[in-house]
Coordinates of C-alpha atoms in Angstrom, one line a residue:
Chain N
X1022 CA -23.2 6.0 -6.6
X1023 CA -26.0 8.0 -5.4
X1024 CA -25.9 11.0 -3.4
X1025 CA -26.0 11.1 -0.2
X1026 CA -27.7 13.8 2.0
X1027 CA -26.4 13.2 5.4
X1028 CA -29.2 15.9 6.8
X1029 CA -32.2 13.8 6.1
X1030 CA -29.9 10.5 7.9
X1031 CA -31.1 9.6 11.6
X1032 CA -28.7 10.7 14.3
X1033 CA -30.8 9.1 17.0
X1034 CA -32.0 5.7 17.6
X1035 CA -35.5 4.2 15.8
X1036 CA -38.8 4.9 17.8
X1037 CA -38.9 1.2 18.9
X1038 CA -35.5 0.5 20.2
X1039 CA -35.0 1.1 23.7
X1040 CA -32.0 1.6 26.2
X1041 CA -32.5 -1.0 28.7
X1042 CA -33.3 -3.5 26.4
X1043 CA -30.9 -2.6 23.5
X1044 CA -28.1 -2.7 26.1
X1045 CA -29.1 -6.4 26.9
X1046 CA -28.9 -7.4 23.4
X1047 CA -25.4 -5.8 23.4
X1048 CA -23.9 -7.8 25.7
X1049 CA -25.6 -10.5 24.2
X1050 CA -23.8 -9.9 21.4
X1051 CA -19.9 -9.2 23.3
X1052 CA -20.5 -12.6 24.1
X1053 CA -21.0 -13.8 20.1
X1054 CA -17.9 -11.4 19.3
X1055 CA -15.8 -13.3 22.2
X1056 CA -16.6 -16.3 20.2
X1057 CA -16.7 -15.6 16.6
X1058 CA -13.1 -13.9 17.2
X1059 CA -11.6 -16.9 18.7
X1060 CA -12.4 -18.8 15.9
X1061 CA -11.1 -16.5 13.1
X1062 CA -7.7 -16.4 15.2
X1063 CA -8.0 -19.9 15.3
X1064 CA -8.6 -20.1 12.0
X1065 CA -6.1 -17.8 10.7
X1066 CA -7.6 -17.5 6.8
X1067 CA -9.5 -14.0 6.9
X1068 CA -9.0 -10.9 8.8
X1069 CA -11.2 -7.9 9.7
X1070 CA -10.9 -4.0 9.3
X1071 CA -12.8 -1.7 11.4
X1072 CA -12.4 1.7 9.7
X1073 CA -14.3 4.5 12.2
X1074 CA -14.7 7.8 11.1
X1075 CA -17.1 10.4 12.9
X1076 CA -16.3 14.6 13.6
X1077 CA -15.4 15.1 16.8
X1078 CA -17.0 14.3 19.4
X1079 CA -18.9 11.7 17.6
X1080 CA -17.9 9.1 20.2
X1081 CA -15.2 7.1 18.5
X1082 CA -13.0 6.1 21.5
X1083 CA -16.2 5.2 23.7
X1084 CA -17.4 2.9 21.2
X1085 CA -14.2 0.9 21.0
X1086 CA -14.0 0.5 24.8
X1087 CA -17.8 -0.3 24.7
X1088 CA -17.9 -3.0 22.0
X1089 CA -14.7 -4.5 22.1
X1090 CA -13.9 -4.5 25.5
X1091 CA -13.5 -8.4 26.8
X1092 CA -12.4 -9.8 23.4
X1093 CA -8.6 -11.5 23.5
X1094 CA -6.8 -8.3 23.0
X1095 CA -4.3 -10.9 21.3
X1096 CA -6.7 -10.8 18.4
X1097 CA -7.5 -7.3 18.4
X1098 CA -5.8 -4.3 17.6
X1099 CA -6.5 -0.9 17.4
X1100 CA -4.6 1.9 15.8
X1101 CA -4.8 5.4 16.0
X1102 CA -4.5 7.9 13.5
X1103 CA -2.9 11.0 14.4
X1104 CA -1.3 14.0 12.6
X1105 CA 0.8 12.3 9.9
X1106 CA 4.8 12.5 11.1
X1107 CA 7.7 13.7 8.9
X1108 CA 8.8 10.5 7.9
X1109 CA 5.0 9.4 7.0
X1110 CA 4.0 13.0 4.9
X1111 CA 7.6 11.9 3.0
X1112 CA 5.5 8.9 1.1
X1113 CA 2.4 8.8 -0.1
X1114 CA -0.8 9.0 1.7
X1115 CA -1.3 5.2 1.8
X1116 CA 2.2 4.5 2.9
X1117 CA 1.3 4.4 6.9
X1118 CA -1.8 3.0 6.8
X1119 CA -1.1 -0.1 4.4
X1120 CA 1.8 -1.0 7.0
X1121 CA -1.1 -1.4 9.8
X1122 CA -3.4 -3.6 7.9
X1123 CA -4.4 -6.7 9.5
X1124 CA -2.7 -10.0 9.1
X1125 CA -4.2 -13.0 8.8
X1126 CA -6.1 -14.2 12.3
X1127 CA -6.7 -10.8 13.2
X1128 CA -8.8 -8.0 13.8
X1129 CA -7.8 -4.5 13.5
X1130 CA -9.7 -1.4 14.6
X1131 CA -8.6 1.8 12.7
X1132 CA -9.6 4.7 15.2
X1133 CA -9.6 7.3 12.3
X1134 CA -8.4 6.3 9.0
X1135 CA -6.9 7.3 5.4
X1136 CA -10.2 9.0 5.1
X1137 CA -8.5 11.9 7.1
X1138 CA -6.6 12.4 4.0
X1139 CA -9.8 13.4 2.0
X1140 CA -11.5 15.2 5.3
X1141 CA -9.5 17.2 7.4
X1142 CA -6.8 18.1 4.5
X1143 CA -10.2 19.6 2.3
X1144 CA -11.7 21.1 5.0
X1145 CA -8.7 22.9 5.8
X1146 CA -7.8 23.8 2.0
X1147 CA -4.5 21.9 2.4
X1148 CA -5.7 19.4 -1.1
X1149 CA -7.2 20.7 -4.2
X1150 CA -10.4 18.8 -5.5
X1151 CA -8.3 17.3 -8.1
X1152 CA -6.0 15.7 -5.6
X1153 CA -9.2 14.5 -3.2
X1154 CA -10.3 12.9 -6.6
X1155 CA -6.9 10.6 -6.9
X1156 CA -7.3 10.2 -3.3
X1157 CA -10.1 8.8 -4.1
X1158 CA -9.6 6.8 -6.7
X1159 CA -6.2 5.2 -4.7
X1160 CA -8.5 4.5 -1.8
X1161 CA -10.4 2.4 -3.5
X1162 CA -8.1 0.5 -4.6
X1163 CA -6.8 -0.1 -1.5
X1164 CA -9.3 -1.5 -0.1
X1165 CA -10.2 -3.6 -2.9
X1166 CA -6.9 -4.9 -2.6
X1167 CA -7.0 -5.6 1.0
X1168 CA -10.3 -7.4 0.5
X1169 CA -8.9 -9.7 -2.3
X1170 CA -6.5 -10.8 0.2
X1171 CA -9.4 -12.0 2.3
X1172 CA -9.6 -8.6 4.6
X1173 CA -13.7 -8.2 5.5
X1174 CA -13.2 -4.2 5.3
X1175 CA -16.1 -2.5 7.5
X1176 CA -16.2 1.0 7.7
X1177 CA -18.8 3.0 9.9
X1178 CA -19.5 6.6 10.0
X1179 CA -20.8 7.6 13.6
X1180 CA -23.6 10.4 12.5
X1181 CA -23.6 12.7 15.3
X1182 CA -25.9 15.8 15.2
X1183 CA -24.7 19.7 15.4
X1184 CA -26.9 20.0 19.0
X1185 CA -25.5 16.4 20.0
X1186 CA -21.9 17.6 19.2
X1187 CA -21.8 20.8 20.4
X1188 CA -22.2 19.6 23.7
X1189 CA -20.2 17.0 23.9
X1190 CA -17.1 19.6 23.3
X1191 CA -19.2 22.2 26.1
X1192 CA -18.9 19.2 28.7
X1193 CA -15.3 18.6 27.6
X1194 CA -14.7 22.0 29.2
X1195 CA -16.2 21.5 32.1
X1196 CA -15.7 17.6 33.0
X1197 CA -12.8 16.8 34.9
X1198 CA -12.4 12.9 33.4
X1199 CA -13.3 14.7 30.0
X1200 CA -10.7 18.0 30.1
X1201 CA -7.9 15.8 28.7
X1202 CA -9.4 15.5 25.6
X1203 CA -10.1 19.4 24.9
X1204 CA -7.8 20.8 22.2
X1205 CA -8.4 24.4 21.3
X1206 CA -9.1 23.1 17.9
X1207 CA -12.0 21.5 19.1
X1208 CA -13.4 25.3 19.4
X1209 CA -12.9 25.7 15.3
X1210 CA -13.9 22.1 14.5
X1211 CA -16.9 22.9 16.7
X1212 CA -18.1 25.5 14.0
X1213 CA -16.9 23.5 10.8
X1214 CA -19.8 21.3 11.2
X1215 CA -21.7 22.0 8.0
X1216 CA -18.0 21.7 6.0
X1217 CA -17.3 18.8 7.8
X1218 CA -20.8 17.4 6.6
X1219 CA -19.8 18.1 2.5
X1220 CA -16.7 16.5 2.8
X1221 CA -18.2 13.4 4.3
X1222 CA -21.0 13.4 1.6
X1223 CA -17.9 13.7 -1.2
X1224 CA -16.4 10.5 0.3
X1225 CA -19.8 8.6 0.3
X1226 CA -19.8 10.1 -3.5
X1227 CA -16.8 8.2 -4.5
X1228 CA -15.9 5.6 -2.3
X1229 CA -18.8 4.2 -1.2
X1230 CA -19.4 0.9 -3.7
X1231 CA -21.4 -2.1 -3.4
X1232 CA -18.6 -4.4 -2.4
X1233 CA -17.6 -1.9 0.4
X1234 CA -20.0 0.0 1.7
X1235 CA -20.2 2.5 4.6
X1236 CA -22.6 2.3 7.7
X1237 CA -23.7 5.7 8.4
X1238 CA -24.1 4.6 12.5
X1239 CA -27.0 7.0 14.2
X1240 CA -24.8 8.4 17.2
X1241 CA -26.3 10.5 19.2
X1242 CA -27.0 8.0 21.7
X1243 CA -23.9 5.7 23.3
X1244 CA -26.1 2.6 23.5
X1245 CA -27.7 2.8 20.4
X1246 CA -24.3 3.0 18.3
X1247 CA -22.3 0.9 20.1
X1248 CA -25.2 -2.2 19.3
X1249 CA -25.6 -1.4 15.8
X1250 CA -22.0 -1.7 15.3
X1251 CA -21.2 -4.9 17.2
X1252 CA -24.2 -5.8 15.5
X1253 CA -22.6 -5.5 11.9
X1254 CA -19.5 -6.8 13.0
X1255 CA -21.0 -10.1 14.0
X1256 CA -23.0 -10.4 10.8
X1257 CA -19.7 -10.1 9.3
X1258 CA -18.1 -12.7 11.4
X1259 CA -21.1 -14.9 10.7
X1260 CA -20.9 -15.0 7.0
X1261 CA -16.9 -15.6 7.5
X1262 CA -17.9 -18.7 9.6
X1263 CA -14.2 -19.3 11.2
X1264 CA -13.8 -22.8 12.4
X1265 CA -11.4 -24.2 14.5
X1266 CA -8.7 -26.0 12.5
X1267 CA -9.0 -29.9 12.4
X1268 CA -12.5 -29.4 12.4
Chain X
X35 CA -1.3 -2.3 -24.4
X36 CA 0.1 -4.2 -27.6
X37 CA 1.6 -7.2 -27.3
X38 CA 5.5 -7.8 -27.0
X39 CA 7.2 -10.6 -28.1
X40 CA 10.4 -11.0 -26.3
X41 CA 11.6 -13.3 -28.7
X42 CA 12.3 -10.3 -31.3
X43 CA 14.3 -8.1 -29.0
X44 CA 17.6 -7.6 -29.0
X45 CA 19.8 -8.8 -26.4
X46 CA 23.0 -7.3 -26.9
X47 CA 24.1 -3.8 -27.7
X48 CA 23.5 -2.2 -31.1
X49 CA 26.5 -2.5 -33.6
X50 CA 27.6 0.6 -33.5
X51 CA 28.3 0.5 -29.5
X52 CA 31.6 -0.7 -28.0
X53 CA 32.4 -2.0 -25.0
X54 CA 35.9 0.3 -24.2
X55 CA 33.7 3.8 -25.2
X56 CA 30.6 2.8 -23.7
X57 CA 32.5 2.1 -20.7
X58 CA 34.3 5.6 -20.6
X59 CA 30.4 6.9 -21.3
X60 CA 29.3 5.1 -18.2
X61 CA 31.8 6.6 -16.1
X62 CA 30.7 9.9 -17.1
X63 CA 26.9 9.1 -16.1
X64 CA 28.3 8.0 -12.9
X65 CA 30.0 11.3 -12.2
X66 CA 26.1 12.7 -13.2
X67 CA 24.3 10.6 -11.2
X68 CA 26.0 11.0 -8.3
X69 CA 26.0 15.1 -8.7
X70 CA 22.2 14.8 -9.3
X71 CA 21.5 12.3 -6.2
X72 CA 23.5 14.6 -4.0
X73 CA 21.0 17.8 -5.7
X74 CA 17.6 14.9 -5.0
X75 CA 18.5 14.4 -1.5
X76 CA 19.1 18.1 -1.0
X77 CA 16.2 19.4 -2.4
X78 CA 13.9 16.4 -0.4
X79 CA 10.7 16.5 -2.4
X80 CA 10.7 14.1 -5.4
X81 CA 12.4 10.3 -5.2
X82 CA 12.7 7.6 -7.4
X83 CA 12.4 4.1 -7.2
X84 CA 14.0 1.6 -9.7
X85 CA 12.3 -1.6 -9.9
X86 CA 14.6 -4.2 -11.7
X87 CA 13.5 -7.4 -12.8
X88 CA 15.0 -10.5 -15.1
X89 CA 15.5 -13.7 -15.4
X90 CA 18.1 -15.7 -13.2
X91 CA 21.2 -14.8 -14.2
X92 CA 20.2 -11.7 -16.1
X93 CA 22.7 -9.7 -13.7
X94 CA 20.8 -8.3 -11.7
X95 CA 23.8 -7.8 -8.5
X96 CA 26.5 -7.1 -11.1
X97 CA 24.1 -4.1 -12.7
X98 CA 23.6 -2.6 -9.1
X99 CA 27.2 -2.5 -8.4
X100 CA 27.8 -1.1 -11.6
X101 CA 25.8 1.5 -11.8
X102 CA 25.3 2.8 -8.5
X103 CA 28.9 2.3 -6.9
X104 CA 30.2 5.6 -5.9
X105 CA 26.9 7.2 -5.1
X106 CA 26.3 8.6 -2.0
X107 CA 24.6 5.0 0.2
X108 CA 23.0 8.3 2.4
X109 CA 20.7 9.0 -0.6
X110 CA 20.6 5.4 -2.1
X111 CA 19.3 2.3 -0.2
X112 CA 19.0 -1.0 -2.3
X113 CA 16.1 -3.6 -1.3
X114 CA 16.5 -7.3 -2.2
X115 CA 12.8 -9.1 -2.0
X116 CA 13.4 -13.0 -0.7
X117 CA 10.8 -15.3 -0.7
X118 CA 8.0 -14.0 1.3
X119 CA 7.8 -14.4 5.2
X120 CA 5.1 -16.4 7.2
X121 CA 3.4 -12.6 8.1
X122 CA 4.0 -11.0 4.8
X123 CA 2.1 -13.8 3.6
X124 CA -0.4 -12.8 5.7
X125 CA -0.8 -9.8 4.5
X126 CA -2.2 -9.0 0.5
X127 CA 1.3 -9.1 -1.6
X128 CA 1.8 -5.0 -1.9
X129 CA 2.2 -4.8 1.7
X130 CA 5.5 -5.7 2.4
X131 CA 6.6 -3.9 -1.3
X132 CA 5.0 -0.6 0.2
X133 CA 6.8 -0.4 2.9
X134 CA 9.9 0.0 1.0
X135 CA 8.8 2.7 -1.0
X136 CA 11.0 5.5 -1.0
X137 CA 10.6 8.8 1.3
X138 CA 11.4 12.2 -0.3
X139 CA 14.8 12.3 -1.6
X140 CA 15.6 9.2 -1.5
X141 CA 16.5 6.8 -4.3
X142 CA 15.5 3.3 -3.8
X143 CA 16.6 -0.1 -6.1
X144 CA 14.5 -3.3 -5.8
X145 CA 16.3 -6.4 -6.7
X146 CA 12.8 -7.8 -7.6
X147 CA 10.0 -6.8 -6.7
X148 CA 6.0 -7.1 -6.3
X149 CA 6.2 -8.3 -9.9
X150 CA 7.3 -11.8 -8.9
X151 CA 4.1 -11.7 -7.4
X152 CA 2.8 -12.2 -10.9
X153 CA 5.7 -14.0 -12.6
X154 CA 7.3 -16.8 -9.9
X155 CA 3.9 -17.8 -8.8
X156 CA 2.4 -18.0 -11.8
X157 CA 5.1 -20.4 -13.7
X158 CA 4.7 -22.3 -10.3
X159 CA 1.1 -22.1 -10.8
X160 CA 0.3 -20.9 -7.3
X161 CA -2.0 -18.6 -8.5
X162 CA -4.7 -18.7 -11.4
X163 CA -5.2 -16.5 -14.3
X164 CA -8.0 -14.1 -12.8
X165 CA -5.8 -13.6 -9.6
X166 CA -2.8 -12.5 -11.8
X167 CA -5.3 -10.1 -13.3
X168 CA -6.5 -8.8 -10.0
X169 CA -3.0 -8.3 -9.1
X170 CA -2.1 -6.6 -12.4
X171 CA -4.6 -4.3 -11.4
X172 CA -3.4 -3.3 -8.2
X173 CA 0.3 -2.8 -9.2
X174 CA -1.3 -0.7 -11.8
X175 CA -3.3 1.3 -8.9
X176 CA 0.1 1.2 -6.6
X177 CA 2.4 2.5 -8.8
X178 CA 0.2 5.5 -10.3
X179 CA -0.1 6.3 -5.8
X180 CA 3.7 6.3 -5.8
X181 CA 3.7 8.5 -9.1
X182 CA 1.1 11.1 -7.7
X183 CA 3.2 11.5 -4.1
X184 CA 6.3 12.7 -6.7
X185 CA 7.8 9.2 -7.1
X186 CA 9.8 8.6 -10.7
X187 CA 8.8 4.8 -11.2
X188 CA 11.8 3.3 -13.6
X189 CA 10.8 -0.3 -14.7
X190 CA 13.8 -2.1 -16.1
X191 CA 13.7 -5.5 -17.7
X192 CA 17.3 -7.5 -17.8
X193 CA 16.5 -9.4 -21.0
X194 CA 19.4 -12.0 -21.3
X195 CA 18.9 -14.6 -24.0
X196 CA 18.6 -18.2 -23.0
X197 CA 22.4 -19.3 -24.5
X198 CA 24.1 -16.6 -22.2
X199 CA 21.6 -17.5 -19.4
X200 CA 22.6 -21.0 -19.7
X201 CA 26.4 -20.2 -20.0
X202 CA 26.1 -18.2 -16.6
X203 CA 24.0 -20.6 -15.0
X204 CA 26.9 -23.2 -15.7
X205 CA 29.5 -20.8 -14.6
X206 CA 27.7 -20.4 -11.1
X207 CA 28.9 -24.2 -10.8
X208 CA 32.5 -23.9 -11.8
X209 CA 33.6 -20.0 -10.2
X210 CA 34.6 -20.7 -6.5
X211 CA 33.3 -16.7 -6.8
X212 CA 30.3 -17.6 -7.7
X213 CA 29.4 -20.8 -6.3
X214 CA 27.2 -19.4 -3.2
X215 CA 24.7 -17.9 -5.9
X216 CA 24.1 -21.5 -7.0
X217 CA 20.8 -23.0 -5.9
X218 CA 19.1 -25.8 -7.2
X219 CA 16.4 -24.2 -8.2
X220 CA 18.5 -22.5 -10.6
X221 CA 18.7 -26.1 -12.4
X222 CA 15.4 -26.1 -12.7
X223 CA 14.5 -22.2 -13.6
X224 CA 16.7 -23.1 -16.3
X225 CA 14.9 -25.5 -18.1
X226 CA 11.7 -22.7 -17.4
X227 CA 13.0 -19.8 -19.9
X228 CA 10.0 -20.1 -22.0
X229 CA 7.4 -20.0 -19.5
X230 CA 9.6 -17.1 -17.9
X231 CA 9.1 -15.4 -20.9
X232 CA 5.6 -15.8 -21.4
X233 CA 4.2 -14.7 -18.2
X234 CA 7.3 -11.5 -18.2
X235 CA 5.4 -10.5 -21.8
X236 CA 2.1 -10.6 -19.6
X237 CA 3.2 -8.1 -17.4
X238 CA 4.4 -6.2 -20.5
X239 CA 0.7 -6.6 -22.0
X240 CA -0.8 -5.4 -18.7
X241 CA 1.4 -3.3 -16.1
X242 CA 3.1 -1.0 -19.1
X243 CA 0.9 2.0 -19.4
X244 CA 2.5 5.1 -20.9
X245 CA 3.1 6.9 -18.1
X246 CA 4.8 4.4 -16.3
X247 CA 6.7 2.2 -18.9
X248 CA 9.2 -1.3 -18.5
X249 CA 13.0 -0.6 -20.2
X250 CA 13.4 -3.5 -22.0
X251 CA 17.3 -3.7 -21.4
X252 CA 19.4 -6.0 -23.4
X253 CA 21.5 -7.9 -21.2
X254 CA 24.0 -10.1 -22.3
X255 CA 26.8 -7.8 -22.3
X256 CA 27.6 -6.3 -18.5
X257 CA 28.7 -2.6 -19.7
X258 CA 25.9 -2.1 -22.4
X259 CA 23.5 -3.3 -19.6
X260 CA 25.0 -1.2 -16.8
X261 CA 25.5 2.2 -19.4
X262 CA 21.6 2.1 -20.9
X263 CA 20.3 1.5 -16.8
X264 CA 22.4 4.4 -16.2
X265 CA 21.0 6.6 -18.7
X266 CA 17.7 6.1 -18.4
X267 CA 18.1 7.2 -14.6
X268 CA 20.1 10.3 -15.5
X269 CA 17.4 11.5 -17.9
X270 CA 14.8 10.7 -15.7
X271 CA 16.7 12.8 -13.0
X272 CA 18.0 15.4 -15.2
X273 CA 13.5 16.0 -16.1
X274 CA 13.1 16.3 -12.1
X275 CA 15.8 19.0 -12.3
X276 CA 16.4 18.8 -8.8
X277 CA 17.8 21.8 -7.4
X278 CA 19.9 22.9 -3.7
X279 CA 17.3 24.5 -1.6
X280 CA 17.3 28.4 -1.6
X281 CA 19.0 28.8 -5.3

């Protein structure tokens, strides 16, 4: 796979894409989702995986809310990855996160993912390079497997920019609806950007193949993600072409 | 991998074992086992899994009774795979084996295992030839996952020749103890010994690389069953050398 310099990768919408008319075709395209995942419920032979990854403060939570809010919750989950518990660092890295794949019918939103495991643990020296490189190699088969079993595995990475995300965690500060989600790690993380960005290139290194690939998602701009997102998801849903049993 | 012909193993003990000193030798690797289980689950940091597999009426039951009897059920948990669930169909066939896999310290048995995925289903022909090899794959990818988190993978193979499988098979019938393990599919397995073994030496051809090997066990005879099963777990413990925390 060839390498991938994240530097040179938009973080901002295309010249002739615009807010107000962008945010039209996303609701145009809520609607399509509404539909599309009432028939692969329906149909209950494939499932989805929506792996999101982004550094803080790339907008991971508002883009759930913004492109899957109105769709049957019955048919969507989302789970979210937080520090690994006891019990769950007592297995294998894999161990937790196989347990919330999605079953047949369904589609399942994974609000941070195993890639943690090859991020966060390198960035903060807890994994040698030899042990990201099994990591690796595991992950991939993973999701091969999970793909094999009729899982469509989708996995964006929302591309924020250094400016963008620095204040995004200023006006978590200062926000009142926004305080909640200030950790004082956000401070460190907040100056771990360019180790952030290597780690992220590594994982486009190595597990980035032609079956599977990953959406690097320009995210500077709400609007712009959120549509180019719901966008892939429905092409996804399109070439699955659910159809209501009997018919 | 080179090929295995089942045919030309050995299915009861070498001549020079007998039944009343291999029996005393067994309840010496019991008194082992359980000092070196008590030392694994004290030390919380490797664990082993014990995946046993055979033909109907290999002894399977008898062998876990046998063997693990007397050890410490704290440290020990034994997993029987049924046939597989409406939602663990739904999910690719390592998902509900994974979720078994054992946590630090622990030891866990499977009576069966993700391996019927490749032998039932294929002698039933519920799967083709390049799905069993995609699957090979995977439990390949699985078990080296398990491996690298610090799990001993022991493979054992009951391999019970087709008179005595017959005899016990027969037996099941007459024993009012033994009558409630009598299905009628057993009639049928019965008659299936040869496509058993064919598709048991392709997971011997495939899933048997060096660093995670099958025991071929002979197993027509309980004790010499129950004492090799015990010895391979005692060496493999005894090369984990666990130790009490703080010696």
């Amino acid at each position: 796979m060839a390498a991938l310099n994240l530097a040179k990768l938009p973080t901002r919408a295309p010249a002739d894409y615009h807010k107000t008319t962008t945010l039209r075709e996303l609701k145009k395209l809520r609607q399509e989702l509404i539909d599309l995942q009432d028939r692969l419920y329906a149909e209950n032979k494939h499932s989805v995986l929506i792996i999101l990854q982004g550094m803080d403060a790339s907008g991971k939570d508002g883009l759930i809310r913004r492109v899957f809010s109105g769709i049957n919750p019955q048919g969507v989950r989302v789970f979210s990855f937080k520090e690994p518990t006891e019990m769950e660092l007592s297995h294998d890295f894999l161990w937790r996160v196989h347990q919330q794949a999605p079953s047949r019918g369904m589609m399942q939103v994974f609000n941070r993912s195993h890639y943690e495991d090859v991020l966060i643990t390198r960035v903060e020296g807890l994994i040698t390079a030899a042990e990201a490189k099994r990591r690796f190699t595991a992950i991939n088969a993973f999701e091969k497997l999970l793909q094999q079993a009729g899982t469509t595995v989708l996995k964006f990475y929302l591309h924020v920019s250094e400016k963008e995300q620095q204040g995004r965690l200023q006006e978590r500060l200062t926000d009142a609806t926004k305080q909640w989600k200030y950790e004082k790690a956000d401070q460190r993380k907040a100056g771990q950007y360019p180790q952030y960005q290597a780690v992220y290139e590594d994982v486009f290194h190595h597990c980035n193949p032609g079956s599977c690939p990953w959406h690097i998602v320009p995210a500077d701009q709400n609007w712009y993600k959120a549509y180019v997102v719901a966008r892939t998801l429905r092409d996804a849903l399109l070439k699955l072409d659910p159809q209501y049993p009997g018919n």
